[in-house]
CSV table of C-alpha atoms in Angstrom, one decimal:
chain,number,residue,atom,x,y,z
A,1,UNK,CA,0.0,0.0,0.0
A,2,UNK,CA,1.5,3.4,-0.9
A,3,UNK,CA,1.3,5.9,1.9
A,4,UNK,CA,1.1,9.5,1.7
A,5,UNK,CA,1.1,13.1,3.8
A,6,UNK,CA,-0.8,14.4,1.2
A,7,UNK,CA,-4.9,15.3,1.6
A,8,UNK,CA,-7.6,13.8,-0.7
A,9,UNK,CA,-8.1,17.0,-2.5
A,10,UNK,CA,-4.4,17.1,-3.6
A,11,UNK,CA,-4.5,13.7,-5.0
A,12,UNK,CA,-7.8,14.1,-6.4
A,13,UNK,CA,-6.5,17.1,-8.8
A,14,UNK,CA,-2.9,15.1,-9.3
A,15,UNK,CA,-5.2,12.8,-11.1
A,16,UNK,CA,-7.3,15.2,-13.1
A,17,UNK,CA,-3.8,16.9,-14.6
A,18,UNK,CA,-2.1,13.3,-15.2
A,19,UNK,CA,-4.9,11.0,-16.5
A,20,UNK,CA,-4.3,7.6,-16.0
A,21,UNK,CA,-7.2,5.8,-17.9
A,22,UNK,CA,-8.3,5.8,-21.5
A,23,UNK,CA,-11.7,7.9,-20.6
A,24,UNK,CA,-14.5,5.7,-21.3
A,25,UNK,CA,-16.4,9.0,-23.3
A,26,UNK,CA,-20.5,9.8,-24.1
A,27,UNK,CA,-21.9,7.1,-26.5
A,28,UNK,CA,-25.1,8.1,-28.1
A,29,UNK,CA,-27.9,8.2,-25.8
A,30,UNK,CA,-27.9,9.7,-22.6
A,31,UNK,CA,-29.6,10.1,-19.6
A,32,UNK,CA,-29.2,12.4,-16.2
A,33,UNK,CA,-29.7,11.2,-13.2
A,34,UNK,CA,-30.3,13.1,-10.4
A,35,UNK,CA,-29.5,11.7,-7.2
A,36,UNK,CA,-31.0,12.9,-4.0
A,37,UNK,CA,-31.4,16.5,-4.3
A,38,UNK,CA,-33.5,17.0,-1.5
A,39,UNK,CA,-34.2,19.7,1.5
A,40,UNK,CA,-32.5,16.8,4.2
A,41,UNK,CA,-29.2,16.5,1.7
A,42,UNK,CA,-29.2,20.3,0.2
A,43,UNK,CA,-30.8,22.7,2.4
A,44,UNK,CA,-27.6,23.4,4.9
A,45,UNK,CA,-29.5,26.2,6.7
A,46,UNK,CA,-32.6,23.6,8.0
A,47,UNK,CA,-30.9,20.6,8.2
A,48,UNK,CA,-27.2,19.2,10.3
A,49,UNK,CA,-27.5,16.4,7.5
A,50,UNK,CA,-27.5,18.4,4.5
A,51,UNK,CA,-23.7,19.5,2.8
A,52,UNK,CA,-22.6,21.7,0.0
A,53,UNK,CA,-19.8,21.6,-2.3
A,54,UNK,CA,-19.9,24.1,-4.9
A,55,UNK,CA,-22.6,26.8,-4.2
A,56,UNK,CA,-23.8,26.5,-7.7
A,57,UNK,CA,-24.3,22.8,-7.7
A,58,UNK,CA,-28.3,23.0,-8.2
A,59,UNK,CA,-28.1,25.5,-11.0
A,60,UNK,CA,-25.4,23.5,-12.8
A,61,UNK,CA,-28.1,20.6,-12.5
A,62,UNK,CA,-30.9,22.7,-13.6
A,63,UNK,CA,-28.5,23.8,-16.9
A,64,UNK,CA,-28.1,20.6,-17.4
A,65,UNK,CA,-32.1,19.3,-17.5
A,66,UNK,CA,-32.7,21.9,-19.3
A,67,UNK,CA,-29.9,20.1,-22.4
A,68,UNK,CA,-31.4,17.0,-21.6
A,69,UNK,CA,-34.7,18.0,-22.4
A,70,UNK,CA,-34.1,20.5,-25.4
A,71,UNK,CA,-32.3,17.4,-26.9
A,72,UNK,CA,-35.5,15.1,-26.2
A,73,UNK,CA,-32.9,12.8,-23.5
A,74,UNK,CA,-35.0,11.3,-20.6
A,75,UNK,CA,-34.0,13.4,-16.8
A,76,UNK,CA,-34.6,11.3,-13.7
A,77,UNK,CA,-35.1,12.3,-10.5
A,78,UNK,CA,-34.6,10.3,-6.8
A,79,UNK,CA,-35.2,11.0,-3.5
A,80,UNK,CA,-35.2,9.1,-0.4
A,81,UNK,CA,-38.4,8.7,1.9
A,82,UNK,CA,-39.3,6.1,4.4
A,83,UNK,CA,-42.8,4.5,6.1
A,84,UNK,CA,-43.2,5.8,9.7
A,85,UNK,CA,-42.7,2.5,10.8
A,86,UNK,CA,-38.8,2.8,9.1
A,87,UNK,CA,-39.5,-0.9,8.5
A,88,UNK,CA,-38.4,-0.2,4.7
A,89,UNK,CA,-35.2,0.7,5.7
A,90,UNK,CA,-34.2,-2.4,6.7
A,91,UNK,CA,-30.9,-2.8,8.7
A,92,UNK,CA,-29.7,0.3,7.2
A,93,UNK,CA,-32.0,1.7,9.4
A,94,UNK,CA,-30.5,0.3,12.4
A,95,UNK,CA,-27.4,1.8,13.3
A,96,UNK,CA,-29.3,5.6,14.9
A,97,UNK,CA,-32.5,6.7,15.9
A,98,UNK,CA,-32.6,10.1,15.9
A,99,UNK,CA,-34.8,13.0,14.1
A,100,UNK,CA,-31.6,13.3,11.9
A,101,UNK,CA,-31.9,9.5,10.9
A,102,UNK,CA,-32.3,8.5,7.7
A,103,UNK,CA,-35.1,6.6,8.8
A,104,UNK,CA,-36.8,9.3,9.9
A,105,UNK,CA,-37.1,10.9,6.6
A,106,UNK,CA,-40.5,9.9,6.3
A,107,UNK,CA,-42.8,10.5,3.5
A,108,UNK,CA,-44.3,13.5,2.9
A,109,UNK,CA,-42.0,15.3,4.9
A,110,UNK,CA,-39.8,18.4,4.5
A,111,UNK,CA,-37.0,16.1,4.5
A,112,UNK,CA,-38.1,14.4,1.9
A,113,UNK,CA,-39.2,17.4,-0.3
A,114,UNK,CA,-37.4,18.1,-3.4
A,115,UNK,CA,-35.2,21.5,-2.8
A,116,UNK,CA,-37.2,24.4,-4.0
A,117,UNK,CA,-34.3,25.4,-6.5
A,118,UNK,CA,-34.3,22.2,-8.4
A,119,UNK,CA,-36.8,22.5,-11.7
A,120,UNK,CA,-38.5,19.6,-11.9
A,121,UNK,CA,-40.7,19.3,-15.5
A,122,UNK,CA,-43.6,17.4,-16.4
A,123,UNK,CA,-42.1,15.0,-18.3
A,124,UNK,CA,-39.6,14.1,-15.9
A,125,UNK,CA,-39.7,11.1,-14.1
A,126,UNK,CA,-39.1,10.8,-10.4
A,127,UNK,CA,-38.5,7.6,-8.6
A,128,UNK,CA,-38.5,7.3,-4.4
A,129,UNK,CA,-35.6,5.0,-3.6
A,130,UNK,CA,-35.0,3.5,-0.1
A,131,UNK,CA,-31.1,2.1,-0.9
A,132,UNK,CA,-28.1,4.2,-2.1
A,133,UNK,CA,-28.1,3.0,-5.8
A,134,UNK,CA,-30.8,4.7,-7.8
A,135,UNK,CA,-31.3,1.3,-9.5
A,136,UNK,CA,-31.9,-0.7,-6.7
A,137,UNK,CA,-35.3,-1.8,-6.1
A,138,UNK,CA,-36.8,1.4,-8.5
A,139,UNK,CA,-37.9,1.0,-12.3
A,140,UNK,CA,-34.6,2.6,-13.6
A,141,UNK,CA,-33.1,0.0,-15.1
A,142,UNK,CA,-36.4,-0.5,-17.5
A,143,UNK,CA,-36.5,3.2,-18.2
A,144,UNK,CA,-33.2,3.1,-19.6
A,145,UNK,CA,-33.8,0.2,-21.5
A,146,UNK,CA,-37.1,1.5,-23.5
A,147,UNK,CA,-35.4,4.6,-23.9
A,148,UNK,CA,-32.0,2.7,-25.4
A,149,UNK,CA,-29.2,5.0,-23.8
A,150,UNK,CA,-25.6,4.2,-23.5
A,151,UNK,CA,-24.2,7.0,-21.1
A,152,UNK,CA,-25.5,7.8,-18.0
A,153,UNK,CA,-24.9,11.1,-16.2
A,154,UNK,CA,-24.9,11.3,-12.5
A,155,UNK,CA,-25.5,14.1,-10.3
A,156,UNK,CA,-26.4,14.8,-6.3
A,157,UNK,CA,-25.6,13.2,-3.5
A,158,UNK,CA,-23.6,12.5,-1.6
A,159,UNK,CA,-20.4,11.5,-3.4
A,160,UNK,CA,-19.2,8.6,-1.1
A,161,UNK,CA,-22.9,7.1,-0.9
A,162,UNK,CA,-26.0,7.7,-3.2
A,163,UNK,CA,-23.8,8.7,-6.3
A,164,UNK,CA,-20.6,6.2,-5.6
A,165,UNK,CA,-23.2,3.4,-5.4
A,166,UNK,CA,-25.1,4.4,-8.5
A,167,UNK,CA,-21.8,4.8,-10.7
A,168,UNK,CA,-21.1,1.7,-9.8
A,169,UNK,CA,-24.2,-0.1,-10.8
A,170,UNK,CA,-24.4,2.1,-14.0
A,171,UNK,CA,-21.2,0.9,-15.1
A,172,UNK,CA,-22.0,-3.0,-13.6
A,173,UNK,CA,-25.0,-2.5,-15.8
A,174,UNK,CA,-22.8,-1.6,-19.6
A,175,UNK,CA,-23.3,2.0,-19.5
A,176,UNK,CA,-20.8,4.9,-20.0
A,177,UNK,CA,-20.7,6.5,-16.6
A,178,UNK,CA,-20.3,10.3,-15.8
A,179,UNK,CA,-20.2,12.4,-12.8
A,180,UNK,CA,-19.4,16.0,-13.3
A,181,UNK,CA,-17.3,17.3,-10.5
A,182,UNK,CA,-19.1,20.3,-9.7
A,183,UNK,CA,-23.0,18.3,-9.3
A,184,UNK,CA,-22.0,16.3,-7.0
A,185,UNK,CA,-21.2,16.9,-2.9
A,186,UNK,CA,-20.7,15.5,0.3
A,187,UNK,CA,-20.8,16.0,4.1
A,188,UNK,CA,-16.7,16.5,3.8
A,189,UNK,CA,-13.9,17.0,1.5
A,190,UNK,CA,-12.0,14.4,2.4
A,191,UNK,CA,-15.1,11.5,1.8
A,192,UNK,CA,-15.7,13.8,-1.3
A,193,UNK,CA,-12.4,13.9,-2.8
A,194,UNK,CA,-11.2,10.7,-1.7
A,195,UNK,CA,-14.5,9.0,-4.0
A,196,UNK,CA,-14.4,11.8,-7.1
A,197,UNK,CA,-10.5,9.9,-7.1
A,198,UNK,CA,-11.8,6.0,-6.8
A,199,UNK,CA,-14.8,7.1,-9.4
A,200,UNK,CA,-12.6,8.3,-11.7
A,201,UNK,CA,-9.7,5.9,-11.5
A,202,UNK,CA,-12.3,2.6,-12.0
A,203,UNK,CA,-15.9,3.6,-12.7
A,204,UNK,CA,-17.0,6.7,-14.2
A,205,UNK,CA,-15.3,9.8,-16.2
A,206,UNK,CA,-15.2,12.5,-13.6
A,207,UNK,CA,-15.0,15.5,-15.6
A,208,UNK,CA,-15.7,19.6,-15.6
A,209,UNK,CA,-19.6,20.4,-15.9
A,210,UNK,CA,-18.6,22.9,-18.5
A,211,UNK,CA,-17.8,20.3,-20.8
A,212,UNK,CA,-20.8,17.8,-20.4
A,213,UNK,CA,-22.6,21.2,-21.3
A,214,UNK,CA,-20.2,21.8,-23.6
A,215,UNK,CA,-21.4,17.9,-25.2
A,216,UNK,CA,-25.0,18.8,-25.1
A,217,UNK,CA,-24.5,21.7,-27.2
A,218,UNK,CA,-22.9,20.2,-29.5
A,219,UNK,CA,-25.2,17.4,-30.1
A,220,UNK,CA,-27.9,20.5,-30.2
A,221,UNK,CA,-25.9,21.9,-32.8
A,222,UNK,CA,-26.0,18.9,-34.8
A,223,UNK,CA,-29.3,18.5,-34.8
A,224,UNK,CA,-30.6,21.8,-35.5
């Protein structure tokens, strides 16, 4: 095992400026995931459970939905919620009981209420899920089927949990896995920077938001 003084966050951006695997790229069908982006996980001035990254992390997602949709690409949306009896959350549920749980983000709750700033659409689809992957146990793995994508882009929360687990299962699953740096957050830097490093080294492209918009426009372009 190497060992080193230096932080996360250092080795992180050592391995943005010196890639070390071919990237595996956007195919041609994507679609964006949005993990979690709810007042328990997002709303740092309500909630002691809720983190922030980048300050613009919500309006980064929003630009991105927007592409999505202008280019006719499906946009999912998660969020966790429980029964009041928690009995859903199996042994996850086990380890605390208290109002900060997440067992005790029931349904219908502000906890469990999409943040304000996220635009959700119509045609949208939102899935509750009760696990970290956003394919476990929720129709996701159908939706991407019928709708024949290859890529899947990844956003939310947080990076060492929700969106770690659901990288891995995209890419378990065949797709081309994305996470862009700035969409994604988590409680600290170190769990944050640590995963962004794992992701990007095994399971997903961890790249700049700019240039996943910077994708969409393209493909826009072409087929205006």
């Amino acid at each position: 095992m190497i060992t080193t003084d230096k932080t996360a966050k250092e080795i992180f951006f050592e391995v943005m400026a010196n890639p070390q695997r071919v990237p595996f790229g956007f195919g041609n069908k994507a679609v964006l995931i949005n993990v979690d982006p709810q007042k328990a996980y997002t709303r740092t001035d309500l909630y002691t459970t809720a983190y922030e990254t980048d300050p613009n992390q919500l309006d980064y997602v929003n630009q991105l939905a927007r592409g999505f949709r202008k280019l006719g690409l499906p946009v999912v949306w998660t969020h966790v919620a429980f029964l009041d009896s928690a009995e859903d959350a199996g042994v996850w549920g086990t380890r605390t009981d208290t109002p900060d749980s997440l067992q005790n983000i029931k349904y219908g709750s502000d906890r469990a209420a999409f943040d304000e700033r996220v635009e959700i659409e119509p045609g949208d689809v939102v899935y509750t899920k009760r696990m970290p992957s956003a394919f476990f146990e929720t129709p996701l793995q159908s939706l991407l089927v019928w709708h024949q994508v290859d890529t899947v882009i990844v956003t939310g929360g947080s990076t060492s949990g929700c969106i770690r687990a659901t990288a891995v299962d995209s890419l378990s699953r065949g797709y081309r896995t994305i996470v862009p740096m700035e969409c994604v957050a988590d409680k600290h830097e170190s769990y944050h920077y640590a995963n962004l490093t794992d992701l990007h080294l095994k399971y997903a492209d961890v790249m700049n938001v700019a240039d996943v918009l910077a994708w969409l426009e393209a493909r826009a372009s072409d087929k205006a």
